[in-house]
CSV table of C-alpha atoms and ligand atoms in Angstrom, one decimal:
chain,number,residue,atom,x,y,z
K,1,LEU,CA,-23.1,-4.0,19.0
K,2,PRO,CA,-19.8,-4.2,16.3
K,3,THR,CA,-16.5,-2.9,17.5
K,4,ARG,CA,-15.3,0.0,15.1
K,5,VAL,CA,-11.9,-0.8,12.9
K,6,LEU,CA,-10.1,2.7,13.1
K,7,LYS,CA,-6.9,3.0,12.2
K,8,PHE,CA,-5.3,6.9,11.4
K,9,GLY,CA,-1.8,7.5,9.6
K,10,GLY,CA,1.3,9.0,10.1
K,11,THR,CA,0.9,12.4,8.6
K,12,SER,CA,-2.6,12.2,10.6
K,13,VAL,CA,-1.2,12.1,14.1
K,14,GLU,CA,1.7,13.9,12.9
K,15,THR,CA,1.9,16.5,16.3
K,16,PRO,CA,0.2,16.6,19.6
K,17,ALA,CA,-2.2,18.8,17.8
K,18,HIS,CA,-3.5,15.6,15.1
K,19,ILE,CA,-3.6,14.2,17.8
K,20,LEU,CA,-6.7,16.2,19.9
K,21,ALA,CA,-7.5,16.5,16.7
K,22,VAL,CA,-7.9,12.3,16.2
K,23,ALA,CA,-9.3,12.0,19.8
K,24,ARG,CA,-11.7,14.7,19.4
K,25,ARG,CA,-13.3,12.1,16.7
K,26,ILE,CA,-13.1,9.1,17.9
K,27,LEU,CA,-15.1,10.4,20.9
K,28,ALA,CA,-18.1,11.5,18.1
K,29,TYR,CA,-17.6,8.6,17.7
K,30,ARG,CA,-17.5,7.0,20.8
K,31,LYS,CA,-21.2,8.5,21.3
K,32,ALA,CA,-22.5,6.3,19.8
K,33,GLY,CA,-21.9,3.6,22.0
K,34,ASP,CA,-19.5,0.7,19.7
K,35,PRO,CA,-16.1,-0.7,20.8
K,36,ILE,CA,-13.7,0.9,19.4
K,37,VAL,CA,-9.5,-0.2,18.2
K,38,VAL,CA,-7.9,2.0,17.0
K,39,VAL,CA,-4.4,2.0,14.9
K,40,VAL,CA,-2.2,4.1,14.6
K,41,SER,CA,1.6,4.5,12.3
K,42,ALA,CA,4.3,6.2,13.0
K,43,MET,CA,4.0,10.4,13.3
K,44,GLY,CA,4.9,12.0,10.7
K,45,GLN,CA,7.8,10.8,9.2
K,46,THR,CA,9.1,9.7,12.3
K,47,THR,CA,9.7,5.9,10.7
K,48,ASP,CA,12.0,7.4,8.0
K,49,GLU,CA,14.3,9.6,10.6
K,50,LEU,CA,14.2,6.2,12.8
K,51,ILE,CA,15.3,4.5,9.5
K,52,ARG,CA,18.1,7.1,8.9
K,53,LEU,CA,19.4,7.2,12.9
K,54,ALA,CA,20.1,3.4,12.8
K,55,HIS,CA,22.8,4.2,9.6
K,56,ARG,CA,24.7,6.8,11.0
K,57,VAL,CA,25.3,4.6,13.6
K,58,SER,CA,26.4,1.6,11.2
K,59,ARG,CA,26.9,1.5,6.8
K,60,THR,CA,24.2,-2.4,8.0
K,61,PRO,CA,22.4,-2.2,10.4
K,62,SER,CA,21.0,-6.3,10.8
K,63,ARG,CA,17.2,-6.7,10.2
K,64,ARG,CA,15.9,-7.3,13.7
K,65,GLU,CA,17.4,-4.5,15.8
K,66,LEU,CA,15.9,-2.5,12.8
K,67,ASP,CA,12.7,-3.6,13.4
K,68,MET,CA,13.0,-3.3,17.2
K,69,LEU,CA,14.1,-0.3,16.7
K,70,VAL,CA,11.4,1.0,13.3
K,71,THR,CA,8.4,-0.3,16.1
K,72,SER,CA,9.8,1.7,18.6
K,73,GLY,CA,7.8,4.7,16.8
K,74,GLU,CA,4.1,3.2,16.3
K,75,ARG,CA,5.4,2.6,20.2
K,76,ILE,CA,5.2,6.6,20.6
K,77,THR,CA,2.2,7.7,18.8
K,78,MET,CA,-0.3,4.9,20.9
K,79,THR,CA,0.8,6.7,24.6
K,80,LEU,CA,0.2,10.1,23.5
K,81,LEU,CA,-3.1,9.0,21.7
K,82,ALA,CA,-4.5,7.9,26.0
K,83,MET,CA,-2.7,9.8,27.4
K,84,CYS,CA,-5.1,12.2,25.3
K,85,LEU,CA,-8.0,10.4,25.3
K,86,GLU,CA,-7.0,9.9,29.4
K,87,SER,CA,-7.5,12.9,30.1
K,88,MET,CA,-10.9,13.5,27.9
K,89,GLY,CA,-12.3,11.3,30.1
K,90,CYS,CA,-12.3,8.1,28.3
K,91,PRO,CA,-11.1,5.6,29.5
K,92,ALA,CA,-8.1,3.7,27.3
K,93,ILE,CA,-5.4,1.6,26.9
K,94,SER,CA,-2.7,1.2,24.4
K,95,PHE,CA,-0.8,-2.4,23.1
K,96,THR,CA,2.3,-3.5,21.3
K,97,GLY,CA,1.6,-5.4,18.6
K,98,SER,CA,3.0,-8.0,20.5
K,99,GLN,CA,0.4,-7.2,23.2
K,100,SER,CA,-2.7,-6.8,20.2
K,101,GLY,CA,-1.0,-10.7,20.1
K,102,ILE,CA,-0.5,-10.4,16.2
K,103,VAL,CA,2.0,-13.6,15.4
K,104,THR,CA,4.3,-13.1,12.6
K,105,ASP,CA,6.7,-15.0,10.4
K,106,THR,CA,9.8,-14.6,11.7
K,107,ARG,CA,10.6,-12.5,8.3
K,108,HIS,CA,12.2,-9.3,10.2
K,109,SER,CA,10.6,-6.2,7.4
K,110,ASN,CA,8.6,-8.1,5.3
K,111,ALA,CA,6.7,-10.5,8.4
K,112,GLN,CA,3.5,-11.9,7.2
K,113,ILE,CA,0.4,-12.5,10.2
K,114,THR,CA,0.7,-16.2,11.0
K,115,SER,CA,-1.9,-16.0,13.8
K,116,MET,CA,-3.9,-13.4,15.7
K,117,LYS,CA,-5.1,-14.5,19.8
K,118,SER,CA,-7.0,-10.1,20.1
K,119,PHE,CA,-7.6,-12.0,23.7
K,120,ARG,CA,-6.4,-9.2,25.9
K,121,ILE,CA,-7.9,-6.7,23.5
K,122,ARG,CA,-11.3,-8.0,24.5
K,123,GLU,CA,-11.5,-8.1,27.6
K,124,GLU,CA,-10.1,-4.0,27.4
K,125,LEU,CA,-13.3,-3.8,25.5
K,126,GLU,CA,-15.7,-4.9,27.4
K,127,ARG,CA,-13.5,-3.3,30.2
K,128,GLY,CA,-14.8,-0.4,28.5
K,129,ARG,CA,-12.0,1.1,26.9
K,130,VAL,CA,-10.6,2.0,23.2
K,131,VAL,CA,-8.2,0.1,22.7
K,132,ILE,CA,-5.6,2.0,21.0
K,133,VAL,CA,-3.3,0.0,18.3
K,134,ALA,CA,0.8,0.5,17.0
K,135,GLY,CA,0.3,-0.2,13.9
K,136,PHE,CA,2.7,-2.5,11.4
K,137,GLN,CA,4.4,-4.3,14.0
K,138,GLY,CA,3.2,-8.1,15.5
K,139,VAL,CA,5.4,-11.3,17.1
K,140,SER,CA,7.0,-14.2,15.4
K,141,ALA,CA,7.0,-17.7,17.5
K,142,LEU,CA,10.6,-16.6,19.3
K,143,LYS,CA,9.7,-14.0,20.7
K,144,GLU,CA,11.5,-12.0,18.1
K,145,VAL,CA,9.9,-8.2,17.5
K,146,THR,CA,8.4,-8.4,14.0
K,147,THR,CA,7.5,-5.6,11.2
K,148,LEU,CA,4.9,-5.9,8.4
K,149,GLY,CA,6.6,-3.6,5.5
K,150,ARG,CA,6.7,-0.3,4.4
K,151,GLY,CA,2.7,1.1,4.8
K,152,GLY,CA,2.0,-2.1,7.1
K,153,SER,CA,-0.5,-0.4,9.9
K,154,ASP,CA,-2.9,-0.6,6.9
K,155,THR,CA,-2.9,-4.7,7.4
K,156,THR,CA,-2.7,-4.2,11.0
K,157,ALA,CA,-6.3,-2.6,10.8
K,158,VAL,CA,-7.4,-4.9,8.3
K,159,ALA,CA,-6.7,-7.9,10.1
K,160,LEU,CA,-7.7,-6.9,13.8
K,161,ALA,CA,-11.2,-5.6,12.1
K,162,VAL,CA,-11.3,-9.3,10.4
K,163,HIS,CA,-10.3,-11.6,13.2
K,164,LEU,CA,-12.6,-9.0,15.5
K,165,GLY,CA,-15.8,-9.2,13.4
K,166,ALA,CA,-16.1,-5.7,12.2
K,167,PRO,CA,-17.9,-5.0,9.4
K,168,VAL,CA,-15.8,-2.4,7.9
K,169,CYS,CA,-12.2,-1.5,8.4
K,170,GLU,CA,-12.0,2.3,8.2
K,171,ILE,CA,-9.2,3.5,7.0
K,172,PHE,CA,-8.3,7.6,8.2
K,173,THR,CA,-5.5,9.5,5.8
K,174,ASP,CA,-4.2,13.3,5.2
K,175,VAL,CA,-6.6,12.3,1.8
K,176,PRO,CA,-10.5,12.2,0.9
K,177,GLY,CA,-10.4,9.0,-0.2
K,178,VAL,CA,-7.9,7.5,-3.3
K,179,LEU,CA,-8.0,9.8,-5.4
K,180,THR,CA,-7.5,9.3,-9.6
K,181,ALA,CA,-4.3,10.8,-9.4
K,182,ASP,CA,-1.8,11.5,-6.5
K,183,PRO,CA,-2.4,14.3,-5.4
K,184,ARG,CA,-0.2,16.1,-4.5
K,185,ILE,CA,0.5,15.3,-8.7
K,186,VAL,CA,-2.4,16.8,-10.0
K,187,PRO,CA,-4.4,18.6,-8.2
K,188,SER,CA,-7.7,17.9,-9.6
K,189,ALA,CA,-7.7,14.5,-9.3
K,190,ARG,CA,-11.7,13.4,-8.2
K,191,PRO,CA,-12.3,11.2,-5.2
K,192,LEU,CA,-13.6,7.8,-6.6
K,193,PRO,CA,-16.8,6.2,-4.2
K,194,GLY,CA,-16.6,2.4,-5.3
K,195,ILE,CA,-12.9,0.3,-6.5
K,196,GLY,CA,-13.0,-3.6,-6.0
K,197,TYR,CA,-10.7,-5.1,-5.3
K,198,GLY,CA,-8.3,-6.2,-8.3
K,199,GLU,CA,-8.1,-3.0,-9.1
K,200,MET,CA,-7.1,-1.0,-5.7
K,201,ILE,CA,-4.6,-4.4,-5.7
K,202,ALA,CA,-3.0,-3.1,-8.7
K,203,PHE,CA,-3.6,0.3,-8.6
K,204,SER,CA,-1.8,0.1,-5.3
K,205,HIS,CA,0.8,-2.4,-6.3
K,206,LEU,CA,2.1,0.1,-9.3
K,207,GLY,CA,2.1,3.0,-6.9
K,208,GLY,CA,-1.1,4.6,-5.4
K,209,ARG,CA,0.0,4.0,-2.0
K,210,VAL,CA,-2.3,6.0,0.2
K,211,LEU,CA,-3.1,1.5,0.6
K,212,PHE,CA,-0.4,-0.4,1.0
K,213,HIS,CA,-1.7,-4.1,-1.8
K,214,ARG,CA,-0.5,-6.2,1.4
K,215,ALA,CA,-4.5,-4.9,3.4
K,216,VAL,CA,-6.3,-4.8,0.6
K,217,LEU,CA,-5.2,-8.6,-0.3
K,218,LEU,CA,-6.1,-9.3,3.0
K,219,ALA,CA,-9.2,-7.6,3.1
K,220,ARG,CA,-9.5,-9.5,0.4
K,221,LYS,CA,-8.9,-13.4,1.4
K,222,TYR,CA,-11.7,-12.8,3.6
K,223,GLY,CA,-14.5,-9.9,1.8
K,224,ILE,CA,-14.2,-7.3,3.6
K,225,PRO,CA,-14.7,-4.2,2.6
K,226,VAL,CA,-12.5,-1.3,3.3
K,227,GLU,CA,-13.1,1.8,3.6
K,228,VAL,CA,-10.5,4.8,2.7
K,229,ARG,CA,-12.1,8.9,4.8
K,230,SER,CA,-10.4,12.2,5.1
K,231,SER,CA,-9.2,12.3,9.2
K,232,ILE,CA,-9.9,16.0,8.3
K,233,THR,CA,-13.7,16.3,7.3
K,234,GLU,CA,-16.6,14.4,6.9
K,235,GLU,CA,-16.5,13.0,3.5
K,236,ARG,CA,-17.8,10.1,2.6
K,237,GLY,CA,-14.0,9.0,1.1
K,238,THR,CA,-13.8,5.5,-0.7
K,239,ARG,CA,-15.1,2.0,-0.4
K,240,ILE,CA,-13.5,-1.3,-1.7
K,241,HIS,CA,-15.3,-3.9,-2.0
K,242,SER,CA,-15.6,-7.2,-4.1
K,243,GLU,CA,-16.1,-6.6,-7.0
K,244,THR,CA,-19.8,-7.6,-7.8
K,245,GLY,CA,-20.9,-5.5,-4.3
K,246,ALA,CA,-21.1,-8.4,-2.8
K,247,GLY,CA,-20.1,-10.0,0.8
K,248,PRO,CA,-20.1,-9.1,4.5
K,249,GLY,CA,-21.4,-4.7,4.9
K,250,ALA,CA,-22.2,-4.6,1.6
K,251,GLY,CA,-25.1,-2.3,1.0
K,252,THR,CA,-24.6,-0.2,4.1
K,253,GLY,CA,-22.0,1.9,2.5
K,254,HIS,CA,-21.6,2.9,-1.6
K,255,VAL,CA,-23.0,2.1,-4.4
K,256,PRO,CA,-20.7,0.3,-6.3
K,257,PRO,CA,-20.0,2.6,-9.0
K,258,ALA,CA,-21.2,-0.3,-12.1
K,259,ARG,CA,-24.2,0.0,-10.2
K,260,ILE,CA,-24.4,3.5,-10.0
K,261,HIS,CA,-24.0,4.0,-13.9
K,262,ALA,CA,-26.1,0.7,-14.4
K,263,ASP,CA,-29.4,2.7,-15.7
K,264,SER,CA,-27.5,6.3,-17.2
K,265,GLU,CA,-28.1,6.7,-20.8
K,266,GLU,CA,-24.6,8.2,-21.5
K,267,GLU,CA,-22.5,4.5,-20.3
K,268,PRO,CA,-23.5,1.7,-21.9
K,269,MET,CA,-23.8,-1.1,-19.5
K,270,GLU,CA,-21.5,-3.8,-20.9
K,271,SER,CA,-17.7,-0.7,-20.5
K,272,GLU,CA,-14.9,-0.5,-19.5
K,273,ARG,CA,-13.9,1.7,-17.4
K,274,ILE,CA,-9.3,3.6,-16.3
K,275,LEU,CA,-10.1,4.7,-12.5
K,276,GLY,CA,-6.7,6.1,-12.3
K,277,VAL,CA,-3.0,6.7,-12.9
K,278,ALA,CA,-0.4,5.7,-10.4
K,279,LEU,CA,2.9,6.8,-10.6
K,280,GLU,CA,6.3,4.3,-9.4
K,281,SER,CA,9.2,6.5,-9.0
K,282,PRO,CA,12.4,5.6,-8.9
K,283,VAL,CA,12.1,2.5,-10.1
K,284,THR,CA,15.3,0.4,-10.9
K,285,TRP,CA,14.8,-1.7,-14.2
K,286,VAL,CA,16.9,-4.4,-15.6
K,287,ARG,CA,17.6,-5.9,-19.4
K,288,VAL,CA,19.8,-9.3,-20.0
K,289,ARG,CA,20.6,-11.1,-22.2
K,290,ILE,CA,21.6,-14.9,-20.8
K,291,PRO,CA,23.4,-16.5,-23.6
K,292,ALA,CA,22.1,-20.1,-24.8
K,293,GLY,CA,23.9,-22.9,-22.4
K,294,THR,CA,24.0,-21.2,-19.8
K,295,ALA,CA,24.1,-22.3,-15.9
K,296,PRO,CA,23.8,-20.2,-12.5
K,297,PRO,CA,27.3,-19.8,-11.2
K,298,PRO,CA,27.6,-22.0,-8.6
K,299,GLY,CA,27.7,-21.4,-5.2
K,300,ALA,CA,25.3,-18.6,-6.3
K,301,GLU,CA,23.1,-19.0,-3.0
K,302,PRO,CA,19.3,-18.4,-4.5
K,303,GLN,CA,18.4,-14.7,-2.7
K,304,ALA,CA,14.5,-12.9,-1.5
K,305,PRO,CA,13.5,-11.0,-4.9
K,306,PRO,CA,12.9,-8.1,-5.0
K,307,ARG,CA,9.8,-6.4,-4.7
K,308,PHE,CA,8.7,-6.9,-8.8
K,309,LEU,CA,6.7,-3.9,-10.4
K,310,PHE,CA,6.7,-7.1,-13.8
K,311,PHE,CA,8.5,-9.6,-14.4
K,312,SER,CA,8.5,-11.6,-17.2
K,313,ARG,CA,10.8,-13.9,-19.0
K,314,LEU,CA,11.6,-14.7,-22.8
K,315,GLN,CA,12.9,-17.9,-24.1
K,316,LEU,CA,14.3,-17.2,-27.7
K,317,PRO,CA,14.5,-20.3,-30.4
K,318,ASP,CA,18.8,-19.8,-30.6
K,319,GLY,CA,18.5,-21.1,-26.7
K,320,SER,CA,19.8,-18.0,-25.2
K,321,SER,CA,17.5,-15.8,-22.9
K,322,TRP,CA,15.8,-12.6,-22.9
K,323,VAL,CA,15.1,-12.0,-19.0
K,324,GLU,CA,13.3,-8.0,-18.3
K,325,PHE,CA,11.5,-6.7,-14.9
K,326,ALA,CA,11.2,-3.6,-12.4
K,327,SER,CA,11.5,-3.3,-8.8
K,328,ALA,CA,11.0,-0.5,-6.4
K,329,GLY,CA,13.2,2.1,-6.1
K,330,ASP,CA,13.4,1.1,-2.6
K,331,THR,CA,13.5,-2.3,-2.4
K,332,ASP,CA,16.7,-4.7,-2.4
K,333,THR,CA,17.9,-5.6,-5.2
K,334,GLY,CA,20.7,-8.7,-3.5
K,335,THR,CA,22.8,-9.3,-6.0
K,336,TRP,CA,19.6,-9.8,-9.1
K,337,THR,CA,21.4,-6.7,-10.5
K,338,GLN,CA,24.6,-7.8,-11.4
K,339,ALA,CA,25.3,-9.8,-14.4
K,340,ALA,CA,26.8,-13.2,-12.6
K,341,HIS,CA,22.9,-13.5,-11.0
K,342,TRP,CA,22.2,-14.7,-14.2
K,343,GLY,CA,25.4,-16.7,-14.7
K,344,THR,CA,28.6,-16.6,-17.5
K,345,GLY,CA,28.6,-14.2,-20.5
K,346,SER,CA,25.1,-12.9,-19.7
K,347,GLU,CA,24.7,-8.9,-20.1
K,348,ILE,CA,23.1,-6.9,-18.3
K,349,SER,CA,22.0,-3.6,-18.9
K,350,VAL,CA,20.4,-2.0,-15.6
K,351,GLN,CA,18.4,1.7,-15.7
K,352,SER,CA,18.0,3.0,-11.6
K,353,ASP,CA,16.0,6.4,-12.4
K,354,ALA,CA,13.1,4.8,-14.2
K,355,ALA,CA,10.5,6.1,-13.8
K,356,LEU,CA,6.5,3.8,-14.6
K,357,ILE,CA,3.3,5.0,-14.5
K,358,SER,CA,0.4,3.2,-14.6
K,359,LEU,CA,-3.1,3.5,-16.1
K,360,VAL,CA,-5.6,1.1,-13.3
K,361,GLY,CA,-8.6,0.1,-13.9
K,362,GLU,CA,-11.1,-3.2,-15.6
K,363,GLY,CA,-11.0,-4.2,-18.8
K,364,ILE,CA,-8.4,-1.7,-19.7
K,365,LEU,CA,-7.1,-3.7,-22.2
K,366,SER,CA,-10.4,-4.0,-24.1
K,367,GLN,CA,-10.3,-0.7,-25.6
K,368,GLY,CA,-7.9,-1.5,-28.8
K,369,ASP,CA,-6.7,1.9,-29.0
K,370,ILE,CA,-5.1,3.1,-25.2
K,371,VAL,CA,-1.8,1.9,-26.5
K,372,SER,CA,-1.2,4.5,-29.0
K,373,ARG,CA,-2.8,7.6,-27.1
K,374,SER,CA,-1.2,7.0,-23.9
K,375,GLU,CA,2.2,6.6,-26.7
K,376,SER,CA,0.3,9.2,-27.9
K,377,ALA,CA,0.2,12.3,-24.7
K,378,MET,CA,4.4,11.0,-23.9
K,379,GLN,CA,5.9,11.5,-27.6
K,380,ALA,CA,3.0,15.5,-27.4
K,381,GLY,CA,5.1,15.8,-24.2
K,382,GLY,CA,8.1,15.1,-25.2
K,383,ILE,CA,8.3,12.5,-22.4
K,384,PRO,CA,10.7,9.3,-23.9
K,385,VAL,CA,8.6,5.7,-23.5
K,386,TRP,CA,11.2,2.8,-22.9
K,387,GLY,CA,8.6,0.3,-22.9
K,388,VAL,CA,4.7,-0.8,-22.0
K,389,HIS,CA,4.3,-3.0,-20.2
K,390,THR,CA,0.2,-4.7,-19.4
K,391,GLY,CA,-0.9,-7.0,-16.8
K,392,THR,CA,-5.0,-7.2,-16.9
K,393,LEU,CA,-6.6,-4.5,-15.2
K,394,SER,CA,-3.0,-1.6,-16.5
K,395,LEU,CA,-0.9,-0.5,-19.0
K,396,SER,CA,2.5,0.9,-17.6
K,397,ILE,CA,4.9,3.3,-19.8
K,398,LEU,CA,9.2,3.0,-18.9
K,399,ALA,CA,10.3,6.3,-18.5
K,400,PRO,CA,13.0,9.2,-17.7
K,401,ALA,CA,12.4,9.8,-13.7
K,402,THR,CA,12.5,13.5,-14.2
K,403,GLN,CA,9.4,13.2,-16.3
K,404,GLY,CA,7.4,10.9,-14.5
K,405,GLU,CA,4.9,13.4,-12.7
K,406,ASP,CA,4.0,15.1,-15.7
K,407,ALA,CA,3.4,11.6,-17.9
K,408,VAL,CA,1.5,11.5,-14.9
K,409,ARG,CA,-0.4,14.8,-15.8
K,410,ARG,CA,-0.7,14.0,-19.4
K,411,LEU,CA,-2.8,10.6,-19.3
K,412,HIS,CA,-4.2,11.9,-16.7
K,413,ALA,CA,-5.6,14.5,-19.2
K,414,GLU,CA,-5.9,12.9,-21.4
K,415,PHE,CA,-7.6,9.1,-20.6
K,416,LEU,CA,-9.4,10.4,-17.3
K,417,GLU,CA,-10.8,14.8,-17.3
D,501,ADP,P1,-1.1,8.4,5.5
D,501,ADP,O1,0.3,8.9,6.4
D,501,ADP,O2,-2.1,8.0,5.9
D,501,ADP,O3,-0.5,6.2,6.1
D,501,ADP,P2,-0.1,7.4,3.9
D,501,ADP,O4,1.2,8.9,3.0
D,501,ADP,O5,0.5,6.4,3.1
D,501,ADP,O6,-1.0,8.2,3.9
D,501,ADP,O7,-1.3,7.6,1.9
D,501,ADP,C1,-1.6,9.2,1.6
D,501,ADP,C2,-1.5,10.1,0.5
D,501,ADP,O8,-1.0,8.1,-0.3
D,501,ADP,C3,-1.7,10.6,0.5
D,501,ADP,O9,-0.8,12.3,0.8
D,501,ADP,C4,-1.4,10.9,-1.6
D,501,ADP,O10,-0.7,11.8,-1.5
D,501,ADP,C5,-0.9,9.9,-2.1
D,501,ADP,N1,-1.5,8.9,-3.3
D,501,ADP,C6,-0.6,8.7,-4.2
D,501,ADP,N2,-1.6,7.6,-5.0
D,501,ADP,C7,-3.2,8.3,-4.4
D,501,ADP,C8,-4.3,8.2,-5.2
D,501,ADP,N3,-4.5,7.9,-6.4
D,501,ADP,N4,-5.2,8.8,-4.4
D,501,ADP,C9,-4.8,9.6,-3.1
D,501,ADP,N5,-4.1,9.9,-2.5
D,501,ADP,C10,-2.6,9.1,-2.5
D,502,LIG,N1,5.6,3.8,10.2
D,502,LIG,C1,5.3,2.6,8.9
D,502,LIG,C2,5.6,3.1,7.9
D,502,LIG,O1,5.9,4.0,7.9
D,502,LIG,C3,3.9,1.7,9.4
D,502,LIG,C4,2.7,2.8,8.1
D,502,LIG,O2,3.0,3.7,8.5
D,502,LIG,O3,1.7,2.1,8.3
D,502,LIG,O4,5.7,3.0,7.1
D,503,MG,MG1,0.0,5.0,4.2
């Protein structure tokens, strides 16, 4: 029987009552006889609370100790769920990332999985136990505890689904799937039946945080479909799949949206689509003018770049250049937001209260009027447009953070209602 890999996020395990509900769902699935691995996140806002706690005792806690601290959040959930299942008569065992054999590199707080040695999980599945794995964590070759980046339990789930040969990775959360926008901002947002990997990577990267973009990258690499579903209701949710809908697990779930419409009268066969609107806020928006002949300052250490939402560099005929980038507010920009980073005489402008509002979808730029329609929608709402950026699957607008949510509602009304 194929193993089922189920992941329950922080909102789905927020209280003991939630954990009880998750256990009941697992019991119901177990009746079908499949071996089950469950990946859990920390309860509710635990990870944020632990990080705040660290900053109460130190202004600059080391990343190593922070990783040791925050991984304890997932350990709490895993043990409670295991105890809960056992009390219901279901044999269960919990494992940390390290015990699960998730080996990573040494980048604390943003480690990448290098290999999986999940023999302990397999042994326990063979013994008939439900295996509960603490999400978001691993261990380096030097036996240091690491974390996989915020939202990283999604990555744990996909990695285990790939490694254990599950036909699909099932992600349970507090919304009924991937919607056309965050329902907290647009209550009328609709669940999408299916999305291609590329679109979902763009959507997640630009702020649609329902799935961690690194988890989707991993799923695409191994061609495993991901299903995002409600942990409360029984709705089918959203299937993230290869662009053609082929690959392992194809045909077992949703029909790719393109096929649904293939013989519809209203929609032409070759059509662009706008899938949804994402919001990243606050965003740090930086513009730098670097004079001709400027070299990096002597002794400047190359630093890990922040997580860029976009980055561009323009060389002018006079030899001077322009750099422009935006990074998510929660990323560490290091010296990248200081003029000295770019060399003597560089002029820098840093706007740290911006929002990036993005329309995402395949072939979005083939719609010639999309920029002017977006700008008109912003103008109608009195929202200043600070900049427009395009990618192959997205069009993003920079605006003041205070008007980010309003901008999402206006773009949703213009293109998706
Ligand atoms: P979990 O605790 O299950 O990992 P997250 O908080 O990481 O959940 O992600 C779920 C949240 O993502 C939802 O509560 C919703 O507010 C937000 N979200 C943002 N954009 C979208 C979207 N396009 N579709 C669905 N949810 C979205
Ligand atoms: N608990 C971790 C976080 O809040 C990991 C996760 O939820 O996926 O980022
Ligand atoms: Mg999440």
